[in-house]
Short mmCIF file of C-alpha atoms in Angstrom, two decimals:
data_model
loop_
_atom_site.label_atom_id
_atom_site.label_comp_id
_atom_site.label_asym_id
_atom_site.label_seq_id
_atom_site.Cartn_x
_atom_site.Cartn_y
_atom_site.Cartn_z
CA MET R 101 -26.31 0.29 24.75
CA SER R 102 -23.06 -1.52 23.93
CA VAL R 103 -23.28 -4.78 21.97
CA SER R 104 -20.97 -7.77 22.03
CA ALA R 105 -18.48 -8.56 19.29
CA ILE R 106 -20.47 -11.62 18.22
CA ASP R 107 -23.56 -9.48 17.66
CA CYS R 108 -21.60 -7.31 15.21
CA VAL R 109 -20.84 -10.12 12.74
CA GLN R 110 -24.27 -10.17 11.08
CA PRO R 111 -24.51 -6.36 10.71
CA ALA R 112 -21.03 -6.35 9.14
CA ILE R 113 -22.05 -9.08 6.66
CA ARG R 114 -25.21 -7.14 5.82
CA HIS R 115 -23.07 -4.02 5.33
CA VAL R 116 -20.85 -5.88 2.85
CA ARG R 117 -23.89 -7.13 0.94
CA GLU R 118 -25.45 -3.67 0.74
CA GLN R 119 -22.25 -1.84 -0.24
CA LEU R 120 -20.79 -4.33 -2.72
CA PHE R 121 -23.58 -6.47 -4.14
CA ALA R 122 -26.86 -4.58 -3.76
CA ARG R 123 -25.45 -1.77 -5.90
CA PHE R 124 -22.51 -3.41 -7.62
CA GLY R 125 -20.11 -1.09 -9.39
CA TRP R 126 -16.83 -2.16 -10.95
CA GLY R 127 -15.29 1.25 -10.27
CA GLN R 128 -15.98 1.10 -6.55
CA TRP R 129 -14.84 -2.56 -6.39
CA SER R 130 -11.51 -1.78 -8.09
CA ARG R 131 -10.93 1.32 -5.95
CA LEU R 132 -11.62 -0.63 -2.77
CA ALA R 133 -9.08 -3.23 -3.88
CA LEU R 134 -6.42 -0.53 -4.20
CA VAL R 135 -7.42 1.02 -0.88
CA GLY R 136 -7.23 -2.39 0.77
CA ILE R 137 -3.68 -2.91 -0.50
CA LEU R 138 -2.41 0.48 0.63
CA ALA R 139 -4.23 0.27 3.96
CA ALA R 140 -2.78 -3.23 4.58
CA GLU R 141 -6.23 -4.79 4.88
CA LEU R 142 -5.68 -7.93 2.79
CA HIS R 143 -6.87 -11.18 4.36
CA ALA R 144 -5.91 -13.75 1.71
CA GLY R 145 -3.74 -16.26 3.56
CA GLY R 146 -2.27 -19.53 2.53
CA CYS R 147 -0.29 -17.99 -0.34
CA ASN R 148 3.44 -18.56 0.14
CA PHE R 149 5.07 -16.79 -2.79
CA GLY R 150 8.61 -17.44 -1.59
CA ARG R 151 8.19 -21.11 -0.92
CA GLY R 152 11.23 -23.14 -1.91
CA PHE R 153 11.52 -26.72 -2.96
CA SER R 154 13.45 -29.15 -0.81
CA ARG R 155 16.08 -31.32 -2.40
CA ILE R 156 14.84 -34.75 -3.43
CA SER R 157 17.03 -37.76 -2.85
CA GLN R 158 18.31 -39.99 -5.60
CA SER R 159 15.55 -41.81 -7.49
CA GLN R 160 15.75 -45.57 -7.31
CA LYS R 161 13.82 -46.01 -10.56
CA THR R 162 15.93 -43.88 -12.89
CA GLY R 163 19.22 -43.85 -11.01
CA HIS R 164 19.74 -40.15 -11.88
CA ASP R 165 20.09 -37.21 -9.52
CA ILE R 166 17.69 -34.32 -9.58
CA PRO R 167 19.56 -31.26 -10.92
CA VAL R 168 20.60 -28.91 -8.15
CA PHE R 169 20.36 -25.15 -8.66
CA HIS R 170 23.71 -23.37 -8.44
CA PRO R 171 24.00 -19.62 -7.89
CA PRO R 172 25.05 -17.66 -10.97
CA HIS R 173 28.76 -17.00 -11.41
CA ILE R 174 29.65 -13.32 -11.07
CA ASP R 175 32.69 -11.94 -12.81
CA PRO R 176 34.99 -10.33 -10.21
CA ALA R 177 35.52 -7.43 -12.61
CA ARG R 178 31.82 -6.60 -12.34
CA LEU R 179 31.60 -7.03 -8.60
CA GLY R 180 31.67 -3.27 -8.09
CA GLN R 181 28.65 -2.85 -10.35
CA PHE R 182 26.70 -5.42 -8.35
CA MET R 183 27.68 -3.78 -5.06
CA GLY R 184 26.50 -0.43 -6.40
CA LEU R 185 23.20 -1.98 -7.39
CA ILE R 186 22.83 -3.51 -3.93
CA LEU R 187 23.50 -0.21 -2.16
CA LEU R 188 21.12 1.62 -4.50
CA ALA R 189 18.45 -1.00 -3.90
CA ALA R 190 18.92 -0.70 -0.12
CA LEU R 191 18.52 3.09 -0.30
CA ILE R 192 15.42 2.75 -2.46
CA VAL R 193 13.93 0.23 -0.03
CA ILE R 194 14.46 2.58 2.93
CA VAL R 195 12.89 5.56 1.12
CA LEU R 196 10.00 3.43 -0.12
CA GLY R 197 9.49 2.09 3.38
CA PHE R 198 8.87 5.57 4.81
CA ALA R 199 6.75 6.57 1.82
CA LEU R 200 4.59 3.45 2.03
CA LEU R 201 4.16 3.89 5.78
CA TYR R 202 2.86 7.42 5.20
CA ILE R 203 0.56 6.26 2.40
CA ASN R 204 -0.68 3.43 4.59
CA SER R 205 -1.47 5.93 7.36
CA VAL R 206 -3.59 8.09 5.06
CA PHE R 207 -5.36 5.14 3.47
CA ARG R 208 -6.43 3.80 6.87
CA PHE R 209 -8.64 6.90 7.09
CA ILE R 210 -9.77 6.57 3.47
CA LEU R 211 -10.81 2.96 4.12
CA PHE R 212 -12.67 3.92 7.30
CA ASP R 213 -14.50 6.72 5.49
CA SER R 214 -15.26 4.52 2.45
CA VAL R 215 -16.89 1.83 4.59
CA LEU R 216 -18.71 4.30 6.82
CA ARG R 217 -20.23 6.25 3.89
CA ARG R 218 -20.53 3.16 1.62
CA GLU R 219 -18.75 5.05 -1.14
CA CYS R 220 -15.06 4.97 -2.10
CA SER R 221 -13.36 8.01 -3.60
CA ILE R 222 -9.57 7.98 -3.49
CA GLY R 223 -8.86 11.51 -4.71
CA GLU R 224 -11.42 13.16 -2.45
CA GLY R 225 -10.38 10.91 0.43
CA TRP R 226 -6.72 11.88 0.08
CA ARG R 227 -7.55 15.61 0.10
CA ARG R 228 -9.78 15.12 3.13
CA TRP R 229 -7.62 12.82 5.25
CA HIS R 230 -3.95 13.51 4.44
CA ARG R 231 -3.54 15.72 7.53
CA ALA R 232 -5.06 13.13 9.85
CA GLY R 233 -2.97 10.49 8.10
CA GLY R 234 0.15 12.51 8.83
CA ARG R 235 -0.67 12.46 12.56
CA PHE R 236 -1.28 8.71 12.41
CA PHE R 237 2.02 8.33 10.51
CA LEU R 238 3.82 9.89 13.49
CA TRP R 239 2.12 7.37 15.77
CA GLN R 240 3.23 4.48 13.58
CA LEU R 241 6.82 5.75 13.60
CA VAL R 242 6.82 6.11 17.39
CA PHE R 243 5.25 2.69 17.83
CA GLN R 244 7.62 0.86 15.48
CA ILE R 245 10.74 2.49 16.90
CA SER R 246 9.59 1.81 20.47
CA ALA R 247 8.67 -1.78 19.65
CA GLY R 248 12.04 -2.35 17.98
CA LEU R 249 13.97 -0.95 20.94
CA PHE R 250 11.92 -2.95 23.42
CA PHE R 251 12.43 -6.13 21.39
CA LEU R 252 16.18 -5.55 21.40
CA PHE R 253 15.99 -5.03 25.16
CA ILE R 254 14.10 -8.22 25.99
CA VAL R 255 16.32 -10.26 23.65
CA GLY R 256 19.66 -8.51 24.15
CA ILE R 257 19.69 -8.50 27.96
CA PRO R 258 19.21 -12.29 28.32
CA LEU R 259 21.79 -12.96 25.60
CA ALA R 260 24.29 -10.65 27.31
CA VAL R 261 23.69 -12.37 30.66
CA ALA R 262 24.10 -15.79 29.05
CA ALA R 263 27.33 -14.74 27.34
CA ALA R 264 28.74 -13.20 30.52
CA SER R 265 27.89 -16.34 32.51
CA GLY R 266 29.59 -18.61 29.98
CA TRP R 267 26.37 -20.40 28.97
CA ILE R 268 27.04 -19.84 25.27
CA THR R 269 30.73 -20.75 25.21
CA ASN R 270 30.16 -23.91 27.32
CA PRO R 271 26.54 -24.90 26.62
CA MET R 272 26.88 -28.53 27.78
CA GLU R 273 27.91 -27.44 31.28
CA HIS R 274 24.85 -25.20 31.63
CA LEU R 275 22.36 -27.22 29.62
CA GLY R 276 19.50 -26.98 32.18
CA ARG R 277 19.85 -23.24 32.71
CA LEU R 278 20.28 -22.65 29.00
CA ALA R 279 17.12 -24.63 28.17
CA GLY R 280 15.12 -22.80 30.85
CA GLY R 281 16.40 -19.45 29.62
CA VAL R 282 15.47 -20.26 26.03
CA ILE R 283 11.95 -21.25 27.10
CA LEU R 284 11.53 -18.03 29.10
CA LEU R 285 12.93 -15.96 26.22
CA ILE R 286 10.56 -17.55 23.70
CA GLY R 287 7.64 -16.95 26.07
CA ALA R 288 8.62 -13.31 26.54
CA VAL R 289 8.98 -12.76 22.79
CA LEU R 290 5.59 -14.37 22.10
CA PHE R 291 3.93 -12.29 24.81
CA PHE R 292 5.54 -9.14 23.43
CA ALA R 293 4.40 -10.03 19.90
CA LEU R 294 0.81 -10.57 21.09
CA VAL R 295 0.75 -7.26 22.97
CA ALA R 296 2.24 -5.39 20.00
CA ALA R 297 -0.30 -6.97 17.62
CA ALA R 298 -3.17 -6.07 19.98
CA VAL R 299 -1.98 -2.45 20.17
CA GLN R 300 -1.80 -2.25 16.39
CA VAL R 301 -5.33 -3.62 16.00
CA LEU R 302 -6.69 -1.18 18.58
CA ALA R 303 -4.98 1.70 16.79
CA ARG R 304 -6.25 0.73 13.34
CA ASP R 305 -9.79 -0.11 14.42
CA PHE R 306 -10.55 2.44 17.15
CA LEU R 307 -7.86 5.13 17.27
CA VAL R 308 -8.39 6.00 13.59
CA PRO R 309 -12.14 6.75 14.04
CA ILE R 310 -11.46 8.94 17.08
CA MET R 311 -8.73 10.90 15.27
CA ALA R 312 -10.94 11.21 12.19
CA ILE R 313 -14.10 12.38 13.96
CA GLU R 314 -12.61 14.61 16.65
CA GLY R 315 -9.49 15.78 14.81
CA LEU R 316 -7.15 14.78 17.66
CA ASP R 317 -3.47 13.89 17.53
CA PHE R 318 -2.45 10.36 18.47
CA ALA R 319 -1.64 11.17 22.13
CA ASP R 320 -5.05 12.74 22.85
CA GLY R 321 -6.68 10.04 20.73
CA TRP R 322 -5.15 7.27 22.84
CA SER R 323 -6.25 9.05 26.02
CA ARG R 324 -9.80 9.18 24.66
CA LEU R 325 -9.69 5.54 23.56
CA LEU R 326 -8.35 4.26 26.88
CA ALA R 327 -11.14 6.12 28.67
CA LEU R 328 -13.66 4.23 26.50
CA ILE R 329 -11.93 0.87 27.03
CA ARG R 330 -11.55 1.19 30.80
CA PRO R 331 -15.21 0.45 31.77
CA GLU R 332 -15.33 -2.88 29.85
CA PRO R 333 -11.86 -4.19 28.94
CA GLY R 334 -13.13 -7.78 28.78
CA LYS R 335 -15.38 -7.05 25.81
CA TYR R 336 -12.45 -5.58 23.90
CA VAL R 337 -10.43 -8.72 24.65
CA VAL R 338 -13.30 -10.83 23.27
CA TYR R 339 -13.35 -8.55 20.21
CA LEU R 340 -9.64 -9.12 19.61
CA LEU R 341 -9.98 -12.90 19.98
CA LEU R 342 -13.01 -13.06 17.70
CA LYS R 343 -11.30 -10.91 15.10
CA LEU R 344 -8.32 -13.28 15.17
CA VAL R 345 -10.62 -16.24 14.52
CA LEU R 346 -12.43 -14.38 11.72
CA ALA R 347 -9.08 -13.36 10.18
CA ILE R 348 -7.96 -17.00 10.12
CA VAL R 349 -11.22 -18.09 8.49
CA ALA R 350 -11.03 -15.27 5.94
CA GLY R 351 -7.38 -16.06 5.23
CA ILE R 352 -8.23 -19.68 4.43
CA LEU R 353 -11.31 -18.82 2.35
CA PHE R 354 -9.80 -16.02 0.28
CA GLY R 355 -6.48 -17.86 0.11
CA ILE R 356 -8.29 -20.64 -1.75
CA LEU R 357 -9.98 -18.11 -4.03
CA SER R 358 -6.58 -16.51 -4.70
CA ILE R 359 -5.32 -19.67 -6.40
CA ILE R 360 -6.88 -18.46 -9.66
CA PRO R 361 -4.92 -15.16 -9.90
CA ILE R 362 -1.76 -16.92 -8.67
CA LEU R 363 -1.97 -19.43 -11.51
CA THR R 364 -2.76 -16.61 -13.94
CA ILE R 365 0.60 -15.01 -13.13
CA ALA R 366 2.70 -18.08 -12.32
CA VAL R 367 2.11 -20.08 -15.51
CA PRO R 368 3.37 -17.35 -17.93
CA VAL R 369 6.34 -16.60 -15.64
CA VAL R 370 7.47 -20.23 -15.44
CA THR R 371 7.04 -20.57 -19.20
CA ALA R 372 9.14 -17.45 -19.85
CA VAL R 373 11.90 -18.65 -17.50
CA LEU R 374 12.09 -22.05 -19.18
CA LEU R 375 12.17 -20.48 -22.65
CA GLY R 376 14.91 -18.08 -21.59
CA LYS R 377 16.96 -20.90 -20.09
CA SER R 378 16.58 -23.01 -23.23
CA ALA R 379 17.65 -20.01 -25.33
CA GLY R 380 20.92 -19.83 -23.39
CA LEU R 381 20.38 -16.56 -21.53
CA ALA R 382 22.97 -16.00 -18.79
CA TRP R 383 22.87 -13.86 -15.66
CA SER R 384 24.41 -10.41 -16.07
CA VAL R 385 23.77 -6.91 -14.81
CA THR R 386 21.26 -6.36 -17.62
CA THR R 387 19.36 -9.61 -17.19
CA ILE R 388 19.26 -9.28 -13.38
CA SER R 389 17.99 -5.69 -13.64
CA LEU R 390 15.30 -6.72 -16.14
CA ALA R 391 14.34 -9.68 -13.95
CA VAL R 392 13.98 -7.39 -10.93
CA ILE R 393 11.89 -4.84 -12.88
CA PHE R 394 9.55 -7.34 -14.51
CA GLY R 395 9.38 -9.43 -11.33
CA THR R 396 8.32 -6.38 -9.33
CA MET R 397 5.66 -5.50 -11.91
CA LEU R 398 4.30 -9.04 -11.92
CA LEU R 399 4.29 -9.15 -8.11
CA LEU R 400 2.34 -5.89 -7.94
CA GLY R 401 -0.12 -7.20 -10.51
CA LEU R 402 -0.56 -10.41 -8.54
CA ILE R 403 -1.17 -8.49 -5.30
CA TYR R 404 -3.82 -6.38 -7.03
CA LEU R 405 -5.58 -9.44 -8.46
CA ILE R 406 -5.62 -11.02 -5.01
CA ALA R 407 -7.01 -7.76 -3.59
CA LEU R 408 -9.83 -7.83 -6.17
CA VAL R 409 -10.79 -11.28 -4.94
CA SER R 410 -10.54 -10.13 -1.31
CA VAL R 411 -12.69 -6.97 -1.53
CA PRO R 412 -15.52 -8.48 0.59
CA ALA R 413 -13.00 -9.07 3.40
CA ILE R 414 -11.55 -5.59 2.89
CA VAL R 415 -15.00 -4.14 3.62
CA PHE R 416 -16.11 -6.67 6.25
CA PHE R 417 -13.38 -6.14 8.85
CA PRO R 418 -13.63 -2.31 9.01
CA ALA R 419 -17.43 -2.66 9.12
CA PHE R 420 -17.10 -5.18 11.95
CA SER R 421 -14.99 -2.76 13.98
CA ILE R 422 -17.29 0.18 13.18
CA TYR R 423 -20.43 -1.60 14.39
CA PHE R 424 -18.66 -2.76 17.55
CA PHE R 425 -17.21 0.66 18.36
CA ALA R 426 -20.30 2.67 17.40
CA SER R 427 -22.23 1.18 20.32
CA ARG R 428 -19.55 2.56 22.67
CA TYR R 429 -18.60 5.78 20.90
CA PRO R 430 -21.65 8.07 20.44
CA ASN R 431 -19.93 10.32 17.90
CA LEU R 432 -19.44 7.35 15.57
CA ALA R 433 -22.97 6.10 16.20
CA LEU R 434 -24.38 9.42 14.98
CA LEU R 435 -22.49 9.06 11.70
CA LEU R 436 -23.35 5.39 11.26
CA ASN R 437 -27.06 5.85 12.05
CA PRO R 438 -27.93 9.50 11.44
CA ALA R 439 -31.19 10.68 12.94
CA PRO R 440 -33.97 10.95 10.35
CA VAL R 441 -34.79 14.48 9.32
CA THR R 442 -38.32 15.39 10.43
CA PRO R 443 -40.04 17.40 7.70
CA VAL R 444 -41.19 20.83 8.85
CA PRO R 445 -44.91 21.36 8.14
CA GLU R 446 -45.54 24.05 5.59
CA SER R 447 -47.27 27.15 6.85
CA PRO R 448 -50.23 28.44 4.84
CA PRO R 449 -49.25 31.03 2.25
CA LEU R 450 -49.54 34.62 3.31
CA SER R 451 -52.22 36.66 1.56
CA LEU R 452 -51.27 40.12 0.41
CA ALA R 453 -54.90 41.22 -0.10
CA PRO R 454 -56.30 43.69 2.46
CA PRO R 455 -58.65 42.23 5.06
CA PRO R 456 -62.36 42.53 4.25
CA LEU R 457 -64.13 45.63 5.58
CA PRO R 458 -66.77 45.21 8.29
CA PRO R 459 -70.37 45.45 7.02
CA SER R 460 -71.81 48.95 7.04
CA PRO R 461 -74.54 49.59 9.62
CA GLU R 462 -78.15 49.55 8.50
CA PRO R 463 -79.77 53.04 8.17
CA ILE R 464 -82.08 53.99 11.05
CA GLY R 465 -85.75 54.72 10.20
#
């Protein structure tokens, strides 16, 4: 019998308590943090690492201006070196993007298996799921390319029509049409973003279990999933809405808890920057390269510390989807709640002694 999404919250919380706290192990906790990062299952919101500071107007008390940051001066003779670094960085980003997408695809299966079996093993999980992850990687490539092309279509066509009609060159003459077109375009983009996000959630939460259990490719997996969704699409919509609400709550909660690791990293970094500035260090190819290297290392360390704080959320959301889907997908239900093994009664031991002889007849007379 299928259960509602609301009824799956308590079992998922109980699952988190049993897996993480009833038998706490630092090794499993740290491995789940790494799996959560690579599977893109972090739910610590409210952390804006790239937040800038707005310029403050002149102070009436002191009469002095707040110093304004100026970009570093680059020697034209070294411009070629900087351009080479930029091109190299762009190439590295592209290669890393494909590599991380493949790793993310495999770790979606590792996370599903770790929550289902209540045990996390990265090495064994990679050997077991890298083939299924490769098939899911193809799905992610197809989805992202298709979504990008469709986004260009829904944005490019209206912009081309507006440019051909002269709305952009003479906006004041077509202010009403231009405003209506902008409103429709924003609505279309928001609708497209919601649909794309819903498809991604369905793929991560339900397509992955089907591909893992039945060994299907993504096309057959989607056909199987749509056949399961078709009888009760409303309950899946409620699941998506409830998961959005739970993600917002988890983002706020674990975002607050993430303040501690953020301060742990931010205070030494700010101190080092101020000391370097007071020592008269200037921007050059060497200092920029070192800043990029150490900044990347510190950012990775910060992400891992935040993931350690967010491990309960990393386990909760896959468990939530597993309990919801198991009531609709019998193959998953058998793995989540295996039937108890009935012990076979032992048969009496066989005797190798010959059977007793019948009693001899009494003599007559």
